[in-house]
CSV table of C-alpha atoms in Angstrom, one decimal:
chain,number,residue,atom,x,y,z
A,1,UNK,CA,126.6,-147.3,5.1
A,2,UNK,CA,123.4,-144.7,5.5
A,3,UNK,CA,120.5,-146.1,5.0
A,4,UNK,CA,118.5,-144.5,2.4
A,5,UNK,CA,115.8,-142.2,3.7
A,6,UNK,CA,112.2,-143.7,3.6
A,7,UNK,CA,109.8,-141.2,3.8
A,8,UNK,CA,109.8,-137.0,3.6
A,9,UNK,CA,109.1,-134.7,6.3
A,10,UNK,CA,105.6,-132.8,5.1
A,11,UNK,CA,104.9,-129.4,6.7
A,12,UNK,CA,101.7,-128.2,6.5
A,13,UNK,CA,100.9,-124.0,6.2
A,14,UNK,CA,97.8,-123.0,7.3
A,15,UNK,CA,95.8,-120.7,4.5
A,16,UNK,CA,95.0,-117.0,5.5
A,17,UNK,CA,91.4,-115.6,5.0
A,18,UNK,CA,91.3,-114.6,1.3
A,19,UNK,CA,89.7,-111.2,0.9
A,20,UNK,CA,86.4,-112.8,-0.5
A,21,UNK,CA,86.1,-114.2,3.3
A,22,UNK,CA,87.1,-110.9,5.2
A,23,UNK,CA,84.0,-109.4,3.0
A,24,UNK,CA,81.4,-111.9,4.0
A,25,UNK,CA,82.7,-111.0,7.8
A,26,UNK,CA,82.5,-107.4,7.9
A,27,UNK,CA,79.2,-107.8,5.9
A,28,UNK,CA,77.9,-110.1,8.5
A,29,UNK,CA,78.8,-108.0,11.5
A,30,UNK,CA,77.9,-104.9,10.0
A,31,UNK,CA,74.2,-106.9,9.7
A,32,UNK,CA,74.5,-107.5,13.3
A,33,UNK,CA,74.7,-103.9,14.3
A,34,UNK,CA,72.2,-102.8,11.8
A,35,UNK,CA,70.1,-104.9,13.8
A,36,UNK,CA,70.9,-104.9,17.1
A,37,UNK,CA,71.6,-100.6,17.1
A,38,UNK,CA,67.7,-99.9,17.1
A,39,UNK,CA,67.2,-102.1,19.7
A,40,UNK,CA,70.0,-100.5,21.9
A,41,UNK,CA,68.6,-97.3,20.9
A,42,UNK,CA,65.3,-97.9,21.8
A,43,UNK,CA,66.8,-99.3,25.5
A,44,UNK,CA,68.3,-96.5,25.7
A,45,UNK,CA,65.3,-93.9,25.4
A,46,UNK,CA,63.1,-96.3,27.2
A,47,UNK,CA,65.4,-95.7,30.2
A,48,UNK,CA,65.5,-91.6,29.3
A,49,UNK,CA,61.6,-91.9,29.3
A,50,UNK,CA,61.3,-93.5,32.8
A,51,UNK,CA,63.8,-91.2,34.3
A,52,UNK,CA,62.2,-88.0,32.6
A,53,UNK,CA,58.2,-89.9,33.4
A,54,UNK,CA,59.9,-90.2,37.5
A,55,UNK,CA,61.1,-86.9,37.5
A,56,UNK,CA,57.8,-85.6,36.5
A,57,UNK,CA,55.8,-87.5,39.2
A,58,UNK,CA,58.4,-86.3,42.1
A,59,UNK,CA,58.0,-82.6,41.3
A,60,UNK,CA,54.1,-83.3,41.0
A,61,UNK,CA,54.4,-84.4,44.2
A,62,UNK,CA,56.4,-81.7,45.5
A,63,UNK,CA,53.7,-79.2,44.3
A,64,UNK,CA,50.8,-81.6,46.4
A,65,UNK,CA,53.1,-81.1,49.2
A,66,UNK,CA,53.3,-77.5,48.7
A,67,UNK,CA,49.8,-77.3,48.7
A,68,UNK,CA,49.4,-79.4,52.1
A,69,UNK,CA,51.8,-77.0,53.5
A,70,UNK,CA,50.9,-73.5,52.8
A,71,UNK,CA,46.9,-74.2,51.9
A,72,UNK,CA,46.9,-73.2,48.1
A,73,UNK,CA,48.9,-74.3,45.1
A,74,UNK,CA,52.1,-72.6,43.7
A,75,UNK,CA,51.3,-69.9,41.3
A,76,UNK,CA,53.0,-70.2,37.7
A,77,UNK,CA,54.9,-66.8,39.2
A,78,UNK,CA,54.2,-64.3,41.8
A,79,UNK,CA,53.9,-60.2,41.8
A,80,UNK,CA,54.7,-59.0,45.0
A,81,UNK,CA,53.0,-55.9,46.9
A,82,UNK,CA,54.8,-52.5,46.5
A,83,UNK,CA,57.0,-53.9,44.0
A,84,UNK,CA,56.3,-50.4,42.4
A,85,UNK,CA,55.9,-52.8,38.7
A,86,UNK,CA,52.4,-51.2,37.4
A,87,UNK,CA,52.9,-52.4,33.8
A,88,UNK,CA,51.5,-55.1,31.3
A,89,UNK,CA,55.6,-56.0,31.6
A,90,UNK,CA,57.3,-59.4,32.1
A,91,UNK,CA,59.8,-57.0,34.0
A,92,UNK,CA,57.8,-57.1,37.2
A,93,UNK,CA,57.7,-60.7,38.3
A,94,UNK,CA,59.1,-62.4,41.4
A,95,UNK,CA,59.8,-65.8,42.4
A,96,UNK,CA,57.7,-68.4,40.5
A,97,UNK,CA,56.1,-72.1,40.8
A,98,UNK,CA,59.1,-73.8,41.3
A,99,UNK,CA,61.6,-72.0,42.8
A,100,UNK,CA,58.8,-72.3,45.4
A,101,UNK,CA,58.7,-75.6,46.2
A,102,UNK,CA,62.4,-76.3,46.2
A,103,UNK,CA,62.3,-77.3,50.0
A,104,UNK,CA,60.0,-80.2,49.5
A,105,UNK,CA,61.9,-81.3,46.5
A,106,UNK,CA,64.8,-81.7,49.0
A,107,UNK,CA,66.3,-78.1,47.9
A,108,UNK,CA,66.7,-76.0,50.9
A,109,UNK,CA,69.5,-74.9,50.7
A,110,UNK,CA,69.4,-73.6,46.9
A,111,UNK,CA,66.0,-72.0,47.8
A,112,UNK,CA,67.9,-70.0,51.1
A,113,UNK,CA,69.9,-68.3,48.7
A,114,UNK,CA,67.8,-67.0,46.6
A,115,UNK,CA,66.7,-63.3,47.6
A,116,UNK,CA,62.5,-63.0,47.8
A,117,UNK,CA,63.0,-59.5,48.0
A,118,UNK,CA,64.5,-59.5,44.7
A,119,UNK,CA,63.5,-59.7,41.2
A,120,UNK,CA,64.1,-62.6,39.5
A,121,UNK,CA,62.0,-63.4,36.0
A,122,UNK,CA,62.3,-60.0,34.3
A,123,UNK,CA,63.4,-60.0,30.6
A,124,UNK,CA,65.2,-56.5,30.2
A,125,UNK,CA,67.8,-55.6,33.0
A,126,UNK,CA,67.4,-57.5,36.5
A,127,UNK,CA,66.6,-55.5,39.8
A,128,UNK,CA,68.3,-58.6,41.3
A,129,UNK,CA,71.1,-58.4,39.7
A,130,UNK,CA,72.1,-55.0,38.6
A,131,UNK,CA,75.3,-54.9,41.1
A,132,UNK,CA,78.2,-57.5,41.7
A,133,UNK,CA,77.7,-60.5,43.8
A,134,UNK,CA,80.3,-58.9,46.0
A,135,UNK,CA,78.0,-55.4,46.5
A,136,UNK,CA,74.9,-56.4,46.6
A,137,UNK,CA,72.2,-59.7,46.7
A,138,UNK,CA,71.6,-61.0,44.1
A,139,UNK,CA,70.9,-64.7,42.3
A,140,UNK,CA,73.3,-64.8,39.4
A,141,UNK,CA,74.7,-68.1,40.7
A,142,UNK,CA,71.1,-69.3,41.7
A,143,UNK,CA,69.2,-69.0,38.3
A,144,UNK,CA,72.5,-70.7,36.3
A,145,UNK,CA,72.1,-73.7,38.7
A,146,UNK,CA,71.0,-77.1,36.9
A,147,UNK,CA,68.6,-79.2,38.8
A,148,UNK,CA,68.8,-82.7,37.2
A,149,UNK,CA,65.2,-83.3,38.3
A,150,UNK,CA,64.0,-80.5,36.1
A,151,UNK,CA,65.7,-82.1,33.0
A,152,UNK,CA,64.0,-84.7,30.9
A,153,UNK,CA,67.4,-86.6,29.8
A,154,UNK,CA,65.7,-87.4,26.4
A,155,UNK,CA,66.1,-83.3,25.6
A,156,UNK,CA,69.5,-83.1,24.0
A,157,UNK,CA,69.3,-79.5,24.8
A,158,UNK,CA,68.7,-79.4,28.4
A,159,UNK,CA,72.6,-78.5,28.9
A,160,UNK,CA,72.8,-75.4,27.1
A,161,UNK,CA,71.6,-72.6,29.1
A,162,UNK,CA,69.4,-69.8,28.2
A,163,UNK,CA,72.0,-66.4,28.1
A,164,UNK,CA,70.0,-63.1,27.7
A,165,UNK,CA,68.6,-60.5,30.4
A,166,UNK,CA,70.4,-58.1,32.1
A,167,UNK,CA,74.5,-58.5,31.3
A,168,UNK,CA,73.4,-61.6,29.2
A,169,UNK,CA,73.1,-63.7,32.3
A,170,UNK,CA,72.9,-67.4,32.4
A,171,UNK,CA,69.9,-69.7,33.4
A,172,UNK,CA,69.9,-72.8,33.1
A,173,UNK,CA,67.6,-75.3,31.8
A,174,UNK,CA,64.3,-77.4,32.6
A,175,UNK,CA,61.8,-79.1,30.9
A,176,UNK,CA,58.4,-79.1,33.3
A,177,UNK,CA,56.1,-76.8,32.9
A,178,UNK,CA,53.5,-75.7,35.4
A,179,UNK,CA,49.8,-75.5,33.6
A,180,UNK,CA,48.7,-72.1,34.0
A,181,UNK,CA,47.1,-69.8,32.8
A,182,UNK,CA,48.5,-66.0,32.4
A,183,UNK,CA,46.3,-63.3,33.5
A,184,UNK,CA,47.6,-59.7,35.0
A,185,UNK,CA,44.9,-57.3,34.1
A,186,UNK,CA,46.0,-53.8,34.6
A,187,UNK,CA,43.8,-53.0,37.3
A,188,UNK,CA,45.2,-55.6,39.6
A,189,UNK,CA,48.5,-55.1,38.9
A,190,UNK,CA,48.2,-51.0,40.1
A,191,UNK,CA,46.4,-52.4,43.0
A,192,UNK,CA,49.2,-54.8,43.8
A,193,UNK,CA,52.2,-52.6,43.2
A,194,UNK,CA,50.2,-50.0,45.7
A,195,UNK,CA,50.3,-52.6,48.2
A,196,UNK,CA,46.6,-53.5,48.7
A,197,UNK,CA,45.3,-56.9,47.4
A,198,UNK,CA,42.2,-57.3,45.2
A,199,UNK,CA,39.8,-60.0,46.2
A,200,UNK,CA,39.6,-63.0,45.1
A,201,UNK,CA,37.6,-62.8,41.5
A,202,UNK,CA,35.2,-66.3,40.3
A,203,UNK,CA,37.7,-67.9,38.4
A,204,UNK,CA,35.2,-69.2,35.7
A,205,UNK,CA,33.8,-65.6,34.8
A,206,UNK,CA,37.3,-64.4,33.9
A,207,UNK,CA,37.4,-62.9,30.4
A,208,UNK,CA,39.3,-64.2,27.7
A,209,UNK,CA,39.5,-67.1,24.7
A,210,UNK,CA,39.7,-69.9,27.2
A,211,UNK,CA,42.5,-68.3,28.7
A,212,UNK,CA,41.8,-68.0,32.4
A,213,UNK,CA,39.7,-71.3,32.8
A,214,UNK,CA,42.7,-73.1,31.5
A,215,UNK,CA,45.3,-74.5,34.1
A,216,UNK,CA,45.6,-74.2,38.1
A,217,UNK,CA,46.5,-70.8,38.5
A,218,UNK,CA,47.5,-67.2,37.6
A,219,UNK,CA,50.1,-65.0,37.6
A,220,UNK,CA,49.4,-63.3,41.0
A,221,UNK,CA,50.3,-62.3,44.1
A,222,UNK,CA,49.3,-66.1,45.3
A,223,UNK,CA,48.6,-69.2,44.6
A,224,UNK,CA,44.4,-71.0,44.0
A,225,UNK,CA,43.0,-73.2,46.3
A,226,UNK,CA,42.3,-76.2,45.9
A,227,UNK,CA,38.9,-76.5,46.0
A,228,UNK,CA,38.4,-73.9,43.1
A,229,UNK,CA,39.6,-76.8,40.8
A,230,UNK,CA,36.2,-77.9,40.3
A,231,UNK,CA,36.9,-80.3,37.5
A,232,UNK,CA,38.5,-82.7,40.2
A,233,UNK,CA,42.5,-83.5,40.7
A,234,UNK,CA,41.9,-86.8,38.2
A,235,UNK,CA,40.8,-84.8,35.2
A,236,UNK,CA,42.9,-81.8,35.4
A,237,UNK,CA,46.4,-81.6,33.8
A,238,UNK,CA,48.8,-79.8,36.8
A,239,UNK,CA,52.2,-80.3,35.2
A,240,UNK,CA,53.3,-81.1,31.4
A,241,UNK,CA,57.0,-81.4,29.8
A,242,UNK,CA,58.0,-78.5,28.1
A,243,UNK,CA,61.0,-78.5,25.6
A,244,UNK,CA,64.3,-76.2,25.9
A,245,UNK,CA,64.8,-73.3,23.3
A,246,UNK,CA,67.4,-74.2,20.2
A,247,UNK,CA,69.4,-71.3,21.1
A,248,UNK,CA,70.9,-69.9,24.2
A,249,UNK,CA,69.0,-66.8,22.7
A,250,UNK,CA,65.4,-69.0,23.5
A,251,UNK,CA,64.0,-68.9,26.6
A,252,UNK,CA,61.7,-72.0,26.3
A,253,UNK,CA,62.7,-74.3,29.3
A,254,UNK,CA,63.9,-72.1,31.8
A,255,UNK,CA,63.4,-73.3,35.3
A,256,UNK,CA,63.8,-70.4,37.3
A,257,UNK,CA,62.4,-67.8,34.6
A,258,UNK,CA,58.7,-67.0,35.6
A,259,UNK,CA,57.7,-66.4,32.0
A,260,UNK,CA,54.5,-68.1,30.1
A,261,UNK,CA,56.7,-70.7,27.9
A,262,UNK,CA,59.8,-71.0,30.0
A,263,UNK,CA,58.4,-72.6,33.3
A,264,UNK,CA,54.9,-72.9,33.2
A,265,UNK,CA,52.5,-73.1,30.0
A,266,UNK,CA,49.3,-70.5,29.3
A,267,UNK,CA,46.5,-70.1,26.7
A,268,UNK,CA,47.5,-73.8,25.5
A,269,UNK,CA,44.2,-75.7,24.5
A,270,UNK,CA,42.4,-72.1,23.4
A,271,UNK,CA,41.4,-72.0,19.7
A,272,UNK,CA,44.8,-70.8,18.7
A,273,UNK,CA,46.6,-73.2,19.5
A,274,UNK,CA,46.9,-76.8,18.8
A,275,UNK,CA,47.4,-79.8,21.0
A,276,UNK,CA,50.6,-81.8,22.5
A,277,UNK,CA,53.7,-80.8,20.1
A,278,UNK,CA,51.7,-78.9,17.9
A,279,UNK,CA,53.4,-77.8,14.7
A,280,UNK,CA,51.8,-75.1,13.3
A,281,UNK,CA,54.1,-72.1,13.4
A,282,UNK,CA,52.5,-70.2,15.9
A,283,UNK,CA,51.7,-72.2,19.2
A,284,UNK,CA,54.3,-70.4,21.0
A,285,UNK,CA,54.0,-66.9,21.4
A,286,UNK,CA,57.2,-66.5,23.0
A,287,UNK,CA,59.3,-62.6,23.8
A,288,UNK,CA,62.6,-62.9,21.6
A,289,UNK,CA,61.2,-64.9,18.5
A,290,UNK,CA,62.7,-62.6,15.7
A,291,UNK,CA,66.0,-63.4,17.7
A,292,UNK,CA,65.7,-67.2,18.0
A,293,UNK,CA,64.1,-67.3,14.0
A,294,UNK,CA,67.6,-65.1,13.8
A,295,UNK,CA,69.7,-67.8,15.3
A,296,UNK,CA,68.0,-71.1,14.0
A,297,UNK,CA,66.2,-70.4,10.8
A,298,UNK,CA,62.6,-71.3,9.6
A,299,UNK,CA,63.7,-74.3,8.0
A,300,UNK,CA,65.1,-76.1,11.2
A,301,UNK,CA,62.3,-74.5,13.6
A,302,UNK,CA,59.7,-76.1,11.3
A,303,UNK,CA,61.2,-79.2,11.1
A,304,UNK,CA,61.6,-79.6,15.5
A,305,UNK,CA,57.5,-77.9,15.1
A,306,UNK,CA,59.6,-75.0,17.4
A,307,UNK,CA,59.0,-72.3,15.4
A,308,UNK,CA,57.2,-69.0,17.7
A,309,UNK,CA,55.1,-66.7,16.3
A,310,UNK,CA,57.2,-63.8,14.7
A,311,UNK,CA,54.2,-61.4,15.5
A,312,UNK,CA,54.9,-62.1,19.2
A,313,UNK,CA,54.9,-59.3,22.1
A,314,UNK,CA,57.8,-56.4,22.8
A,315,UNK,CA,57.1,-57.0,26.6
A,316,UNK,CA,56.2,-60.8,27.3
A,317,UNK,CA,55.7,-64.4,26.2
A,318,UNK,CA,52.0,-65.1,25.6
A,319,UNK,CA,51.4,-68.6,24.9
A,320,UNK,CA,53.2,-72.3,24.8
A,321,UNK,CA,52.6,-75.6,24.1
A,322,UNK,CA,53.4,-79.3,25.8
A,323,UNK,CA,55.6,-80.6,23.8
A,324,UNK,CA,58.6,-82.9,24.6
A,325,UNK,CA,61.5,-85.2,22.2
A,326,UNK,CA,59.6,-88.4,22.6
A,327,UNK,CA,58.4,-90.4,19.7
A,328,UNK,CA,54.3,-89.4,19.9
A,329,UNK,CA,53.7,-87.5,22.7
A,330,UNK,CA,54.3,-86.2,25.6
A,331,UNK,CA,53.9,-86.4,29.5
A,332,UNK,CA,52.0,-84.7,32.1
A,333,UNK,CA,51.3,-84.9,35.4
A,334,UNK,CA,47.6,-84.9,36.8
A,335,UNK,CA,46.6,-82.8,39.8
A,336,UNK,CA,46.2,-85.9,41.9
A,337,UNK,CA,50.2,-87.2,41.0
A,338,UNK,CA,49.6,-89.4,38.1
A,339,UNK,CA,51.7,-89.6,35.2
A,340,UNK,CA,50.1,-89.9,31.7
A,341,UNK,CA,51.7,-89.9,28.3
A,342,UNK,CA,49.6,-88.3,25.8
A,343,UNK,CA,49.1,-88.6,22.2
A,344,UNK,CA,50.1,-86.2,19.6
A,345,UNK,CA,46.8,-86.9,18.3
A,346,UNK,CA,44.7,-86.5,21.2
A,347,UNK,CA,41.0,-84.9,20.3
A,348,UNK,CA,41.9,-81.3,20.2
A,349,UNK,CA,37.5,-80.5,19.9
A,350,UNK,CA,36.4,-77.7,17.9
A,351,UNK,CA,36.9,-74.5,19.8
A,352,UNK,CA,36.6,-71.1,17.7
A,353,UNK,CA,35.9,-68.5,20.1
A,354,UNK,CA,34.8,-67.1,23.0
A,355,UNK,CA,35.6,-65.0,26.0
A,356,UNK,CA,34.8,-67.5,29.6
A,357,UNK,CA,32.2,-70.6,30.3
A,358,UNK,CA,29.2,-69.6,31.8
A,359,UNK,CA,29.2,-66.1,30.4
A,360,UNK,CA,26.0,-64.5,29.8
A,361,UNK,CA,26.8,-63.4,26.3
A,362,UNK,CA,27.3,-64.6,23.1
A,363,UNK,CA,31.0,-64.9,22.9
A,364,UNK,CA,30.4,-67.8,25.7
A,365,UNK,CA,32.9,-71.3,25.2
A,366,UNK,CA,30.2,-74.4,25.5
A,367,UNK,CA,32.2,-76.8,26.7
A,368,UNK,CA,30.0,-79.0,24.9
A,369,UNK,CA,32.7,-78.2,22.0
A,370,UNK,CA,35.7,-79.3,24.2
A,371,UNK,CA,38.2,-82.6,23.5
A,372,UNK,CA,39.6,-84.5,26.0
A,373,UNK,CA,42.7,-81.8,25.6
A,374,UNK,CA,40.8,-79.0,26.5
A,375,UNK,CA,39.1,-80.7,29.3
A,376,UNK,CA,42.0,-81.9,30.6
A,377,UNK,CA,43.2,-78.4,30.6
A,378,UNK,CA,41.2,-76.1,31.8
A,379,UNK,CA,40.1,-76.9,35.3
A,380,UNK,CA,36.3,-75.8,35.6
A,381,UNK,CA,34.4,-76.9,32.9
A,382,UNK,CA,32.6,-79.6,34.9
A,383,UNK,CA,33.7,-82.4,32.4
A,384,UNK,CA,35.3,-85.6,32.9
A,385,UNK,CA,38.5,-85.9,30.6
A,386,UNK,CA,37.0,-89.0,28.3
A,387,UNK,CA,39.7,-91.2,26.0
A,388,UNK,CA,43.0,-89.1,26.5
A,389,UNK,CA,45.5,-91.7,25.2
């Protein structure tokens, strides 16, 4: 007989998460990002700032090695003796800064193939480049080449070239700016295209709102000794960051463009302008602004403080500031190879006027008048730079 059973089997089901539970999760997690995504975020453009801070001191030191080499410093862009350009015309330029010191940035071969006989920075139709590759020299493939030292990976923009010029070449992008200043009086520029040379002028008793005392060179037919940097290498700004245009139609950032604004900056610390990243609406006097105000808007132009001034020149760019995408400031390079970040709210002084220091009339600049940004700038006032954080 079967014996009666004495106990029953018990299975045991395991409970899923209710839905009350799966909230609480997703709630906590999504806490965890919130907190740990600014951190990341901030690793991440701590790394863009070193890379962007390295590649500035490299090409600074390219330029000192320039200097060792050929016994002056690179100008911001060259004219060139019976080049036949006799007009106030961005049209007429050569080679500039730093398509001139590509061999001691390890760039041989790219420099080679670029033609010196050439030119290269115009703004309305290239004498480079006004035949095929296939007929004639030419540096279509040269000025579209991206140098990843010349980008600051922080700048978003760096990858979308600059299209305009003759056949609406491409240029691509770069985000150093030589410090320079732009002067091209008339009466040098006939002498020039005629093939003679003018002499060397005092480069404190040029004329002009600060304009030629600012920065380590001119736009000329070569480059300015060192020695004429009286200010010293430690208190005189050689290289600053510069940001790309918002539109392939803005030429701001252009490495191998020889223009005031797209590889070098000019009349930057004068009394029309403001200091690093200014926002003002009219720092950068820059050829093309109705177009890039066309392609952008006010609205967003304001907001990135890129707006140029819609009064600027038919012919060429006038003015730029240092400006760069990181939180507060901006870099720059010192004339000795050191790398500062500087303030957006650096001392900008109290400048109103003037045509030179050390002029004999009474539209002189007193220097006494200067911030630490202006003396950092302009390279023969005889000033030590002060507090430039």
């Amino acid at each position: 007989m079967a014996s009666a059973s004495t106990g029953q089997r018990t299975t045991r089901r395991r409970s899923a998460f209710t839905l009350v539970e799966l909230l609480v999760v997703i709630a906590i997690i999504g806490v965890l990002v919130a907190l740990l995504l600014p951190a990341v975020q901030a690793a991440r453009e701590a790394a863009r700032r070193a890379q962007c801070q390295n590649n500035l001191k490299n090409i600074a030191l390219g330029v000192l090695n320039y200097e060792s080499s050929k016994g002056v410093l690179p100008a911001p862009a060259y004219i060139v003796p019976d080049s036949g350009f006799q007009t106030l015309k961005d049209d007429r330029l050569f080679t500039n800064w730093l398509i001139e010191i590509l061999p001691q940035l390890e760039q041989q071969n790219l420099y080679d193939r670029f033609d010196a006989k050439w030119n290269v920075t115009d703004v309305y139709d290239s004498k480079r480049v006004t035949e095929p590759a296939s007929n004639s020299p030419n540096d279509v493939e040269e000025i579209a080449t991206e140098v990843p030292l010349f980008l600051c990976p922080s700048d978003s923009g760096a990858g979308n070239p600059f299209v305009g010029g003759y056949n609406s070449l491409t240029w691509a992008r770069g985000n150093y700016g030589l410090n320079g200043y732009q002067y091209w009086g008339n009466y040098e520029n006939n002498q020039v295209a005629a093939g003679t040379k003018p002499p060397r002028r005092d480069d404190s008793k040029l004329p002009g709102v600060l304009d030629f005392n600012v920065g380590i060179g001119a736009v000329s037919w070569e480059g300015r000794e060192l020695r004429r940097i009286s200010d010293g290498a430690s208190n005189t700004i050689l290289i600053g960051e510069m940001r790309v245009g918002l539109s392939p139609r803005d030429r701001r950032g252009v490495w191998a463009m020889g223009m005031c604004g797209s590889s070098f900056h000019c009349r930057h610390a004068s009394d029309v302008q403001g200091a690093v990243n200014s926002c003002n609406g009219y720092d950068d006097d820059v050829y093309g602004a109705d177009k890039i105000i066309e392609d952008v808007g006010n609205p967003t132009l304001f907001a990135e403080c890129m707006r140029p001034d819609p009064s600027s020149g038919a012919n060429a760019s006038g003015q730029s500031v240092i400006r760069s995408v990181h939180p507060g400031g901006a870099y720059v390079a010192l004339l000795d190879g050191s790398v500062r970040f500087i303030s957006d709210f650096i001392d900008a002084g109290n400048i109103t006027g003037g045509s030179c220091i050390g002029c004999s009339n009474d539209n002189d600049v007193l220097p006494g008048n200067f911030g630490p940004w202006q003396r950092l700038n302009v390279s023969t006032d005889g000033l030590t730079t002060g507090t430039i954080e």
